[in-house]
Coordinates of C-alpha atoms and ligand atoms in Angstrom, one line a residue:
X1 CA 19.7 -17.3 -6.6
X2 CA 21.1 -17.4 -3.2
X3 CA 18.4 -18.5 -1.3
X4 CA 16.8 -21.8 0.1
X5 CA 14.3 -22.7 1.6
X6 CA 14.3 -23.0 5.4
X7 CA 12.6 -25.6 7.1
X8 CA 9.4 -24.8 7.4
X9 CA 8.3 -24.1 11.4
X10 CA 4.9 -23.9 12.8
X11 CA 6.5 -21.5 15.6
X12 CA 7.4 -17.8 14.3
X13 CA 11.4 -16.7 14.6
X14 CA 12.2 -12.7 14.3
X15 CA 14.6 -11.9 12.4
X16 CA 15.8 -9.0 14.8
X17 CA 16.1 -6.8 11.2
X18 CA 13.9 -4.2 9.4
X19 CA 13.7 -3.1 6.2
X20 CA 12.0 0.0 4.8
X21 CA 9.9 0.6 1.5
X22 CA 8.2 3.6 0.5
X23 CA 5.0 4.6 -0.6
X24 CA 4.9 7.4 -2.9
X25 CA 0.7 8.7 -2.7
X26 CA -1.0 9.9 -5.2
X27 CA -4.4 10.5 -3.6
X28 CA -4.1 11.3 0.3
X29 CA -4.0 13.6 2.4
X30 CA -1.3 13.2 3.8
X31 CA 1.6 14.5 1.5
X32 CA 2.0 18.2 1.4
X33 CA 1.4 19.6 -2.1
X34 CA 0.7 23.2 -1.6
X35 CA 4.3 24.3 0.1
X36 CA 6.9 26.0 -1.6
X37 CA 9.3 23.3 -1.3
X38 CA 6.6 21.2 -2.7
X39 CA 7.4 19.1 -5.9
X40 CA 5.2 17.8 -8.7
X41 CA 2.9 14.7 -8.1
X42 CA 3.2 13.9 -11.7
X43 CA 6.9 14.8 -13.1
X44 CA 8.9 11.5 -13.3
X45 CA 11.7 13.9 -11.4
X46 CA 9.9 13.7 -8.6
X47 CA 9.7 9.6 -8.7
X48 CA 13.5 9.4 -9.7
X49 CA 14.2 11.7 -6.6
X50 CA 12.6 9.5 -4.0
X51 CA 13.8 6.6 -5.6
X52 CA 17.0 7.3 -5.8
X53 CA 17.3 8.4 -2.1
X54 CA 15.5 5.3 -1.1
X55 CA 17.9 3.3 -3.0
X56 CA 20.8 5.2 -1.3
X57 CA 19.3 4.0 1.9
X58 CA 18.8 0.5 1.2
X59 CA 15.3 0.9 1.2
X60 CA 14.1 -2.9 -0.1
X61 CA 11.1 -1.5 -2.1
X62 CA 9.4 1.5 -4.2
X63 CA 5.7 1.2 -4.0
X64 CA 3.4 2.7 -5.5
X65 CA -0.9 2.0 -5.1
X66 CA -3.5 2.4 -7.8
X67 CA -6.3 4.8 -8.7
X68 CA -8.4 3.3 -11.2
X69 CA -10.7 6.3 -11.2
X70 CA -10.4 10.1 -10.0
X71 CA -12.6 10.2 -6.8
X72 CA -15.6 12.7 -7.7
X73 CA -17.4 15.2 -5.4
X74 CA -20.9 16.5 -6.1
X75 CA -20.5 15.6 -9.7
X76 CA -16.9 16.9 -10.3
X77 CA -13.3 15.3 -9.9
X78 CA -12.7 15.7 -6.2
X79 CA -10.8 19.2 -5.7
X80 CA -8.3 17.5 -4.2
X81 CA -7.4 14.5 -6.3
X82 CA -7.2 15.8 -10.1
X83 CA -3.1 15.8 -10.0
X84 CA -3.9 11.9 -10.3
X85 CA -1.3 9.8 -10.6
X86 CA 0.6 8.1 -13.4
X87 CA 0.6 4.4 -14.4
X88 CA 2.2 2.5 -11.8
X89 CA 3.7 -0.2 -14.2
X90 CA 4.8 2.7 -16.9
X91 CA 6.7 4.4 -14.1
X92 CA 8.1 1.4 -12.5
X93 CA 9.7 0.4 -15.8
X94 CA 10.9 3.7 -16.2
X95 CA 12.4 4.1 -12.8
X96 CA 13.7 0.3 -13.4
X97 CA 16.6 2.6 -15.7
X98 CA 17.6 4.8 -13.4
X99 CA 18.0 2.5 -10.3
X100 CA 19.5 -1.1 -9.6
X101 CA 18.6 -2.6 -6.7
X102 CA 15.1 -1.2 -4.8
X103 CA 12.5 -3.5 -5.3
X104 CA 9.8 -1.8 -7.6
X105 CA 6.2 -3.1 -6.6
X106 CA 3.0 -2.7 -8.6
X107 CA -0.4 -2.2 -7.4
X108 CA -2.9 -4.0 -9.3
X109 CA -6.5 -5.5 -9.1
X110 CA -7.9 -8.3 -9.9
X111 CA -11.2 -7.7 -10.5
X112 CA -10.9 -5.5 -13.4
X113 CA -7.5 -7.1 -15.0
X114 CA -6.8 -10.1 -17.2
X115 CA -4.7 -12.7 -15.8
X116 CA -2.9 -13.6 -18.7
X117 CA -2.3 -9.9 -19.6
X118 CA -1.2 -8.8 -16.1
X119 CA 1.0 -11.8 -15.7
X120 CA 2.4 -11.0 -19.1
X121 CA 3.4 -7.1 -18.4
X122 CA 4.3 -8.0 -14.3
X123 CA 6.8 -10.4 -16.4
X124 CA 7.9 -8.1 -18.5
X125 CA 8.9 -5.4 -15.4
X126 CA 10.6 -8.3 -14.0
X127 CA 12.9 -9.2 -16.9
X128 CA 13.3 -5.2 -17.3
X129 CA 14.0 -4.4 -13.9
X130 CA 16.6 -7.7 -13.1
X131 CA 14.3 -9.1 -10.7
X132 CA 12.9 -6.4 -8.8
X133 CA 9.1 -6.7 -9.5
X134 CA 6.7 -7.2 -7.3
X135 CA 2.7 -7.1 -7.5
X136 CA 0.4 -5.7 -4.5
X137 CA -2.6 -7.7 -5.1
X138 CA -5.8 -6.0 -4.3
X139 CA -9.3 -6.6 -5.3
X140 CA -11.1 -3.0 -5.8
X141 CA -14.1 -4.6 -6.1
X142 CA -16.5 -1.7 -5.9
X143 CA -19.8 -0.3 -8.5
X144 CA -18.5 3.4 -8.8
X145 CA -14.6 1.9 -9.8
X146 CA -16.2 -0.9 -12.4
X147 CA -17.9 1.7 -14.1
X148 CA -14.8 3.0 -15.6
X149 CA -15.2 -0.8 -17.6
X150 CA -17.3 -2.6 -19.6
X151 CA -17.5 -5.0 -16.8
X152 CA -19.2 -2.2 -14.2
X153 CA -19.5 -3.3 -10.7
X154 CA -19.9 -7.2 -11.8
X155 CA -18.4 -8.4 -9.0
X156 CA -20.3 -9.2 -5.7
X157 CA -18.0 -8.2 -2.7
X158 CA -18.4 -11.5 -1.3
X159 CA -16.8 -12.8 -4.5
X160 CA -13.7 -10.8 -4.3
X161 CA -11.2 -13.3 -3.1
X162 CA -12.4 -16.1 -5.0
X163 CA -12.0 -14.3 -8.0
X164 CA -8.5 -12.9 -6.5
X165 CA -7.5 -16.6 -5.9
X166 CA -8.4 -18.1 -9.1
X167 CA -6.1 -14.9 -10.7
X168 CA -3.4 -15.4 -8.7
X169 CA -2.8 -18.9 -8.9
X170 CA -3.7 -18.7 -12.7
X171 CA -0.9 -15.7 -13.0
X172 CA 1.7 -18.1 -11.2
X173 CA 0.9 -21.2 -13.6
X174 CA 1.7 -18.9 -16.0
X175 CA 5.2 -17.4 -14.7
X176 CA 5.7 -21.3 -13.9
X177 CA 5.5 -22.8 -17.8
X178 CA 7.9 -21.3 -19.4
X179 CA 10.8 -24.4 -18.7
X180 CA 9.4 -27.4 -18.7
X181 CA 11.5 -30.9 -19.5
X182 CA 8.9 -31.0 -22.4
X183 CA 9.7 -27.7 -24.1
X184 CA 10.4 -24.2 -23.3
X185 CA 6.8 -23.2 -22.3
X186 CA 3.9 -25.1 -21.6
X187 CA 0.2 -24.4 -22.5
X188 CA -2.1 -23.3 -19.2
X189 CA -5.0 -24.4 -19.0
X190 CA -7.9 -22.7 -16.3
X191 CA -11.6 -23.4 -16.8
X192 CA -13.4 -21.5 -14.2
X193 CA -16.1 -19.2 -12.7
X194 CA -14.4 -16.3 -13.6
X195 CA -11.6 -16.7 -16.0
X196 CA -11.3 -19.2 -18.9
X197 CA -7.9 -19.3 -20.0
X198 CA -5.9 -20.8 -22.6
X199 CA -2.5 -19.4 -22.8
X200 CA 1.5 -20.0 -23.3
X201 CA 3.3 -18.0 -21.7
X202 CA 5.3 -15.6 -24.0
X203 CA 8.6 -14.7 -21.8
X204 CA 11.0 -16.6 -19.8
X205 CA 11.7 -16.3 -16.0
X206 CA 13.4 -13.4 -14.6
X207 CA 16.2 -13.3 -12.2
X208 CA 14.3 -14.1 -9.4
X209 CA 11.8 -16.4 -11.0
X210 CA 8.7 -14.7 -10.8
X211 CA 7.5 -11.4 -9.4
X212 CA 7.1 -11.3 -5.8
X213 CA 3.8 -10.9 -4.5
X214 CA 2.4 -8.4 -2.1
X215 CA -1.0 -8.0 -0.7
X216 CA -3.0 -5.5 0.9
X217 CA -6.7 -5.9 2.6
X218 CA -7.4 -6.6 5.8
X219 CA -10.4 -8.1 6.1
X220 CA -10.4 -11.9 7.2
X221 CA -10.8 -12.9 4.4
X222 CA -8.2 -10.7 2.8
X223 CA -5.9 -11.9 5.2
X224 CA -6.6 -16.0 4.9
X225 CA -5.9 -14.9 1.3
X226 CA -2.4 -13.4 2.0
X227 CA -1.7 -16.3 4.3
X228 CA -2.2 -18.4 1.4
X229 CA -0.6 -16.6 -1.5
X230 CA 1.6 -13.4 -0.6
X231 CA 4.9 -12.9 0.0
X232 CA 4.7 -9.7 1.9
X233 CA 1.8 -8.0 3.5
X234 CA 0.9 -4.2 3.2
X235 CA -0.8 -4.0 6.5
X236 CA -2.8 -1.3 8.0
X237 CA -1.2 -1.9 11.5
X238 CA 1.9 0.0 12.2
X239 CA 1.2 0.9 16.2
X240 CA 3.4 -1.6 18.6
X241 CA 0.4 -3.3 20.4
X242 CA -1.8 -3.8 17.1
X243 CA 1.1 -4.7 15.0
X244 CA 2.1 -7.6 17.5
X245 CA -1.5 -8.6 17.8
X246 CA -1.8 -8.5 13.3
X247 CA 1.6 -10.5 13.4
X248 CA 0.2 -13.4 16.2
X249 CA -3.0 -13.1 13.7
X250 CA -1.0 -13.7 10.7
X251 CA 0.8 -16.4 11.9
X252 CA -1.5 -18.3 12.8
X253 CA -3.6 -18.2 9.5
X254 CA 0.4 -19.1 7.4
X255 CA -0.1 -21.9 9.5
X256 CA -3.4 -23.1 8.9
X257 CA -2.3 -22.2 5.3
X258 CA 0.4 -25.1 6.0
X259 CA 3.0 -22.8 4.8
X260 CA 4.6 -22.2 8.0
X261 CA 5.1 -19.2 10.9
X262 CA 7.7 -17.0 8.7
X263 CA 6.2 -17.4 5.5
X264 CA 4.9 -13.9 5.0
X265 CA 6.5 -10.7 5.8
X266 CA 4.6 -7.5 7.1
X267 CA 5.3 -3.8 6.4
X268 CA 2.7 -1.5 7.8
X269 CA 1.8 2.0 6.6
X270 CA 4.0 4.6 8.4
X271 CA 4.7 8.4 8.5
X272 CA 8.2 9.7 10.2
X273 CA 8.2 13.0 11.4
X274 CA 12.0 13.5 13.2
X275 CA 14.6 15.9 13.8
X276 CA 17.8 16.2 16.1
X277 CA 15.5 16.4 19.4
X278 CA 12.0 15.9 20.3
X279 CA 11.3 19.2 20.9
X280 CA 12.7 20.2 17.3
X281 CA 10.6 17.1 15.7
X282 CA 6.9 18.3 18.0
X283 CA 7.3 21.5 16.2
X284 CA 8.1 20.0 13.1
X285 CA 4.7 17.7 13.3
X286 CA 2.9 21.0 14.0
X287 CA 4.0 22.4 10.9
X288 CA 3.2 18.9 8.7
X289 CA 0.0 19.1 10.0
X290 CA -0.6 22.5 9.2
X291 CA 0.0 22.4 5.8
X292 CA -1.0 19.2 5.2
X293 CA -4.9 20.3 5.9
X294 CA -5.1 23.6 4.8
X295 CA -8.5 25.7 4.3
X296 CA -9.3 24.4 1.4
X297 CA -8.5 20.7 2.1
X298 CA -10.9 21.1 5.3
X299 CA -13.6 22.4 4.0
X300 CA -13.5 19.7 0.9
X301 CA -13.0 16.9 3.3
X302 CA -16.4 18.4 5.5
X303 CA -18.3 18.4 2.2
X304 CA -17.4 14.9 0.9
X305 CA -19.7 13.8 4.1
X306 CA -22.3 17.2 4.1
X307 CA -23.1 16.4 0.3
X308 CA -23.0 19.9 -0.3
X309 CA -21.1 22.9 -1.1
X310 CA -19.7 24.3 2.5
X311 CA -17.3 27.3 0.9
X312 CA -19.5 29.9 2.6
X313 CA -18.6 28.4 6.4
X314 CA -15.1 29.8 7.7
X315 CA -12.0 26.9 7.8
X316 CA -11.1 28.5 11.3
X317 CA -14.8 28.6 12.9
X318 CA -17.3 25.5 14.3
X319 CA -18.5 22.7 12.0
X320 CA -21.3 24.0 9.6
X321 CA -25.4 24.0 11.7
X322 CA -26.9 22.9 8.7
X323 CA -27.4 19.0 8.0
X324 CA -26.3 16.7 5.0
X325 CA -28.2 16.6 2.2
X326 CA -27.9 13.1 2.2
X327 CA -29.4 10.2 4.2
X328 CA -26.0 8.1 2.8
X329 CA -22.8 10.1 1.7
X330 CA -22.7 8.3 -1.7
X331 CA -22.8 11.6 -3.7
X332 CA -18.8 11.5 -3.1
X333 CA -18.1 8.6 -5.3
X334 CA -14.8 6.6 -4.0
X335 CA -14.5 8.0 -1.3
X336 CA -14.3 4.9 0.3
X337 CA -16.8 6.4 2.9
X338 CA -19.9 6.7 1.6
X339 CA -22.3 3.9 3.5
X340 CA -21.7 6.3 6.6
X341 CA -25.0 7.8 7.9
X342 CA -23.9 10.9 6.6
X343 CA -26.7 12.8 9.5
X344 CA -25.7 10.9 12.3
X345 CA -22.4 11.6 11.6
X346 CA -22.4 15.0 11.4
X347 CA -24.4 14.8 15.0
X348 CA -21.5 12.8 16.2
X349 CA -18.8 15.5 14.7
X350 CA -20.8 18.5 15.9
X351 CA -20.4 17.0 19.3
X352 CA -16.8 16.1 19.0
X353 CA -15.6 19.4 18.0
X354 CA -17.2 21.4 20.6
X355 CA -16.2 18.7 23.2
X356 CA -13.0 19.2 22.0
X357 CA -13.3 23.1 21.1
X358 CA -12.3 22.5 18.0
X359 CA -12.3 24.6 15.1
X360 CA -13.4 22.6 11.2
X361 CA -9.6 22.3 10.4
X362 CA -8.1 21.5 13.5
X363 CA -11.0 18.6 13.6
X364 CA -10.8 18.0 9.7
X365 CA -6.8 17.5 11.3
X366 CA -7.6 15.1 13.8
X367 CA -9.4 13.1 11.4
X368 CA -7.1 13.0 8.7
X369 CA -3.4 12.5 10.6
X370 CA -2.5 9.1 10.6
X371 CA -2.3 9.0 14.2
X372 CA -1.4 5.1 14.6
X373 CA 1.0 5.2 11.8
X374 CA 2.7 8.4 12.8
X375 CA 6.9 7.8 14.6
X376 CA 7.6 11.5 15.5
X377 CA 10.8 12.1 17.6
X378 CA 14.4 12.1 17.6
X379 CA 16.6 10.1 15.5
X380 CA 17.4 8.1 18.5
X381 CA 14.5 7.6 20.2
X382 CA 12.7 6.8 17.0
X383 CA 15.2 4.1 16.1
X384 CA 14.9 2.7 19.7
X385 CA 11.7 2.6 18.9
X386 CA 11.7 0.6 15.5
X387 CA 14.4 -1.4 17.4
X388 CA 11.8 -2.8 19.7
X389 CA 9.8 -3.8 16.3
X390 CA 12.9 -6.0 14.7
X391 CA 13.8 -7.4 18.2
X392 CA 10.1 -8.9 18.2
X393 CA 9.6 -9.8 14.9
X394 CA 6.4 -7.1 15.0
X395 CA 6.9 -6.4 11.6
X396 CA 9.7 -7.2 8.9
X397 CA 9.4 -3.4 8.0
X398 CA 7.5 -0.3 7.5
X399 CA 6.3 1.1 4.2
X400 CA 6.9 4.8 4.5
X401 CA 4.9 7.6 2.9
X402 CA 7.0 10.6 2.9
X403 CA 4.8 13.9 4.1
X404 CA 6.8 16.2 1.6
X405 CA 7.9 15.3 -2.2
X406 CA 10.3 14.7 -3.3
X407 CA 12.6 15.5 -0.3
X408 CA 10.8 13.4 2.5
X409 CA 12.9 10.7 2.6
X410 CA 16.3 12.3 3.2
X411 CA 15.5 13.3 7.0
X412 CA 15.0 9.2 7.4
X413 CA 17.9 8.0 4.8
X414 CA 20.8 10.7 6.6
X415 CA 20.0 10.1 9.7
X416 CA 17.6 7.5 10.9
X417 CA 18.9 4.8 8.6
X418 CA 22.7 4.7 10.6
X419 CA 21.1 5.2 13.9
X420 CA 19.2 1.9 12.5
X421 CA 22.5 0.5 11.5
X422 CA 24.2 1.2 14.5
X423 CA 21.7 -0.7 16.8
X424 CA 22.6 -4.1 13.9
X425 CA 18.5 -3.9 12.9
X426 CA 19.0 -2.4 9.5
X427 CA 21.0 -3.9 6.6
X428 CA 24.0 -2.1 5.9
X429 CA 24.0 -3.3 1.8
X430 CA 21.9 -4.8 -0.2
X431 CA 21.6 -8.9 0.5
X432 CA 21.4 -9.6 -3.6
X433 CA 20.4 -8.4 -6.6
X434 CA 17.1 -9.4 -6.8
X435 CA 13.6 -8.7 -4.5
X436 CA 13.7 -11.7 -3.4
X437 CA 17.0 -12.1 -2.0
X438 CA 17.0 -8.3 -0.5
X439 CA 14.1 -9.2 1.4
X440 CA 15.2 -12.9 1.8
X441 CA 12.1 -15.0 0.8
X442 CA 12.5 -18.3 0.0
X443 CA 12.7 -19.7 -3.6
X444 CA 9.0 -19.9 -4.7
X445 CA 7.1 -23.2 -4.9
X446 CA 6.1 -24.3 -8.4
X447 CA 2.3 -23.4 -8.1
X448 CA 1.2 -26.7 -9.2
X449 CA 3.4 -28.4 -6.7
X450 CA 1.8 -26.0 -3.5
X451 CA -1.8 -26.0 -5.1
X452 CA -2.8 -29.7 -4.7
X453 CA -5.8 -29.3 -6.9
X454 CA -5.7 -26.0 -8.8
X455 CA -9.0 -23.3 -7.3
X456 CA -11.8 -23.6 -9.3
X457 CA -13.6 -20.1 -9.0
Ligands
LIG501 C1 -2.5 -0.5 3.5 C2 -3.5 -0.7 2.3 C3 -3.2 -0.1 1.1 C4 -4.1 -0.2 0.0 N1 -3.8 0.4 -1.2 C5 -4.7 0.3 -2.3 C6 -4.5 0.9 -3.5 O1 -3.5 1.6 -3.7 N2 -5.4 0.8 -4.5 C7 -6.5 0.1 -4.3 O2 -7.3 0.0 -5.2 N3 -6.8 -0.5 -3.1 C8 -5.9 -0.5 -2.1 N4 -6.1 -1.1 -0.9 C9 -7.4 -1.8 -0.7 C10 -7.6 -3.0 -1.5 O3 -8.4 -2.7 -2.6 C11 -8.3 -4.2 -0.8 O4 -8.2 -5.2 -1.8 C12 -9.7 -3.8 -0.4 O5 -9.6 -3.2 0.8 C13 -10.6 -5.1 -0.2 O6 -10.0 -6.0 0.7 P1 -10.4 -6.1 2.2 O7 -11.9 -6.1 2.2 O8 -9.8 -7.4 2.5 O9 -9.8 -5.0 3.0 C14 -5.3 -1.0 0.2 C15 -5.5 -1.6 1.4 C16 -4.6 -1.5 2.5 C17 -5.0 -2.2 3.8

């Protein structure tokens, strides 16, 4: 491995550089999967494809999240979700043969995985991929996703993290016995709230040591625990101001962590909508948007809040008169909304779009575009833009969902990417062969050296 460890400052250096990953969705609304130059959400073509143009412009990373359980709308799979997605760590390993250097990072929970078992498969991609893992940590800790498991909705919220922690460190005990001057692997003992385990680890260390460790969650508590343990963070702040403000945040939790300013990287959520000029790229956005929301899409998206079947009202007219059926909007399951006062919300809409004069899908639009994460422009405003970002330190990078699959990227890779390069904010070939090195992270610590004391939750 080419890297070392820097000394470890209290005070945050940029690096004046960016990197890009990119997010392939499989429940949003924000890729477009109803156009004609639409692909599949599900053919491994359409992974290979973005893959392999991210890899042709040095993106660091291929990311994809995790759906443990199709969202469901007044008792069916919602309308919009039942593509689904695939396996993240079946088509990682599969897209590990057909690239060579992108980093290819896993989202996984912790609330409804094994330790031992997840450490044991991460491992595994690792070993197949050269060094390229990584593992987005999140905790999913919610009822309507544990009911998919014998272990249904177990986990009180407040818990989360702890159990999180406990994993994590318990994962990187294991990656961290397999060479030992005793033997070649080392049992791992962990006696705890949550997990009891009694494992040796079963594979040696890949390329780059052990997978590299992502996070994403942004509550406090969430974010102490990246400070502590991640390597990267997944953030949900992409917009100049916020993203300076999440950095001065995160730095000073890494800190208090006693792991210094620069230990963990950020790479926001972010949509790029460009072409040659601005004008060109407004249209352009106008277009995206269109399709992204269509009819059907803002009339499902109404009804996930109403409760109740809206087909009869027109896409193109006012929000729907009648009320909610529901005091709480629970009856769409995973929507990660319900807890909203579904009546007063609809007041509060209602109000909005006639403020606004706003038809249901130009509001259902407004809603749904990721305004904060949205660079539209020119290629060279944008990268003057994202040169700002590096010049700061704002972020390390952005994590890029492509609006269209699978040719979203190439817009970005043919012509943002050398405008990027041009500036000296963008590498210009990959720093290693590993994760690790492309994004240039220090070696890790041996868990039982950074963990004074091993968590006990
Ligand atoms: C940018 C971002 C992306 C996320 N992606 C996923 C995902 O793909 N799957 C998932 O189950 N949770 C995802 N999460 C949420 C995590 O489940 C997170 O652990 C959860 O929000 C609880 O943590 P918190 O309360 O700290 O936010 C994501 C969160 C953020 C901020």
């Amino acid at each position: 491995m080419t890297q070392h460890n820097r000394a470890k400052s209290d005070v945050f250096q940029p690096t004046g550089q960016i990197q890009f990953g990119v997010f392939f969705q499989g429940v949003n609304s924000g890729t477009i999967w109803k156009a004609a130059e639409s692909g599949s959400q599900t053919d491994f073509e359409s992974f290979r494809r973005i893959a392999q143009t991210a890899e042709r412009g040095l993106f660091a990373a291929f990311f994809l999240g995790e759906g443990l359980r199709l969202r469901e709308h007044l008792g069916r799979p919602h309308a919009l979700d039942v593509v689904g997605r695939p396996d993240a760590q079946t088509m990682l390993a599969a897209l590990a043969s057909v690239t060579r250097n992108i980093g290819l990072v896993a989202t996984q929970n912790t609330t409804y995985n094994d330790p031992a078992d997840l450490a044991h498969r991460l491992a595994s991609l690792d070993l197949i991929s050269g060094g390229r893992a990584a593992w987005n940590i999140v905790t999913t800790d919610n009822a309507w996703t544990g009911a998919n498991f014998r272990r249904g909705g177990y986990l009180d919220h407040a818990d989360r993290y702890r159990h999180a922690e406990a994993f994590v460190e318990t994962a990187k005990r294991i990656w961290d016995s397999w060479e030992t001057p005793a033997g070649p692997a080392r049992r791992v003992l962990h006696e705890g709230q949550h997990y009891t385990v009694d494992v040796t680890p079963r594979l040696p260390r890949s390329a780059q040591y052990r997978p590299v460790l992502f996070q994403a969650g942004d509550s406090p508590e969430g974010r102490n625990f990246a400070a502590r343990q991640a390597d990267v963070i997944f953030s949900a702040h992409p917009k100049f101001d916020d993203a300076v403000e999440f950095r001065k945040d995160l730095v000073e939790r890494s800190v208090a962590a006693g792991r210094g300013a620069n230990a963990v990287q950020i790479m926001p959520a972010s949509e790029f909508i460009l072409a040659a000029t601005a004008q060109e790229a407004a249209e352009k956005k106008e277009w995206v948007r269109s399709l992204q929301i269509g009819p059907q899409q803002a009339i499902a998206y109404l009804e996930q809040f109403w409760g109740r079947e809206l087909s009869a009202y027109d896409p193109d007219g006012p929000l729907p008169e009648i009320d909610p059926v529901v005091e709480e909007t629970s009856e769409t399951r995973g929507s990660g909304f319900h807890g909203a006062k579904a009546r007063q919300l609809a007041d509060q809409w209602r109000a909005e779009a006639k403020d606004k004069g706003l038809s249901i899908r130009q509001f259902v639009t407004s809603k749904t575009a990721r305004i904060d994460a949205t660079f539209t422009g020119s290629y060279t405003a944008v990268a003057d833009h994202l040169a700002e970002y590096a010049r700061t330190g704002a972020v390390d990078g952005f994590n890029i969902s492509p609006w269209l699959v699978p040719t979203g990227l190439d817009d970005i890779v043919n012509h943002l990417v050398p405008e990027l390069q041009e500036r000296g904010v963008y590498p210009t070939e990959y720093g290693g062969s590993t994760l690790r090195e492309n994004l240039g992270l220090d070696a890790p610590v041996r868990s039982s050296d950074e963990a004074a004391g091993a968590v006990r939750a």
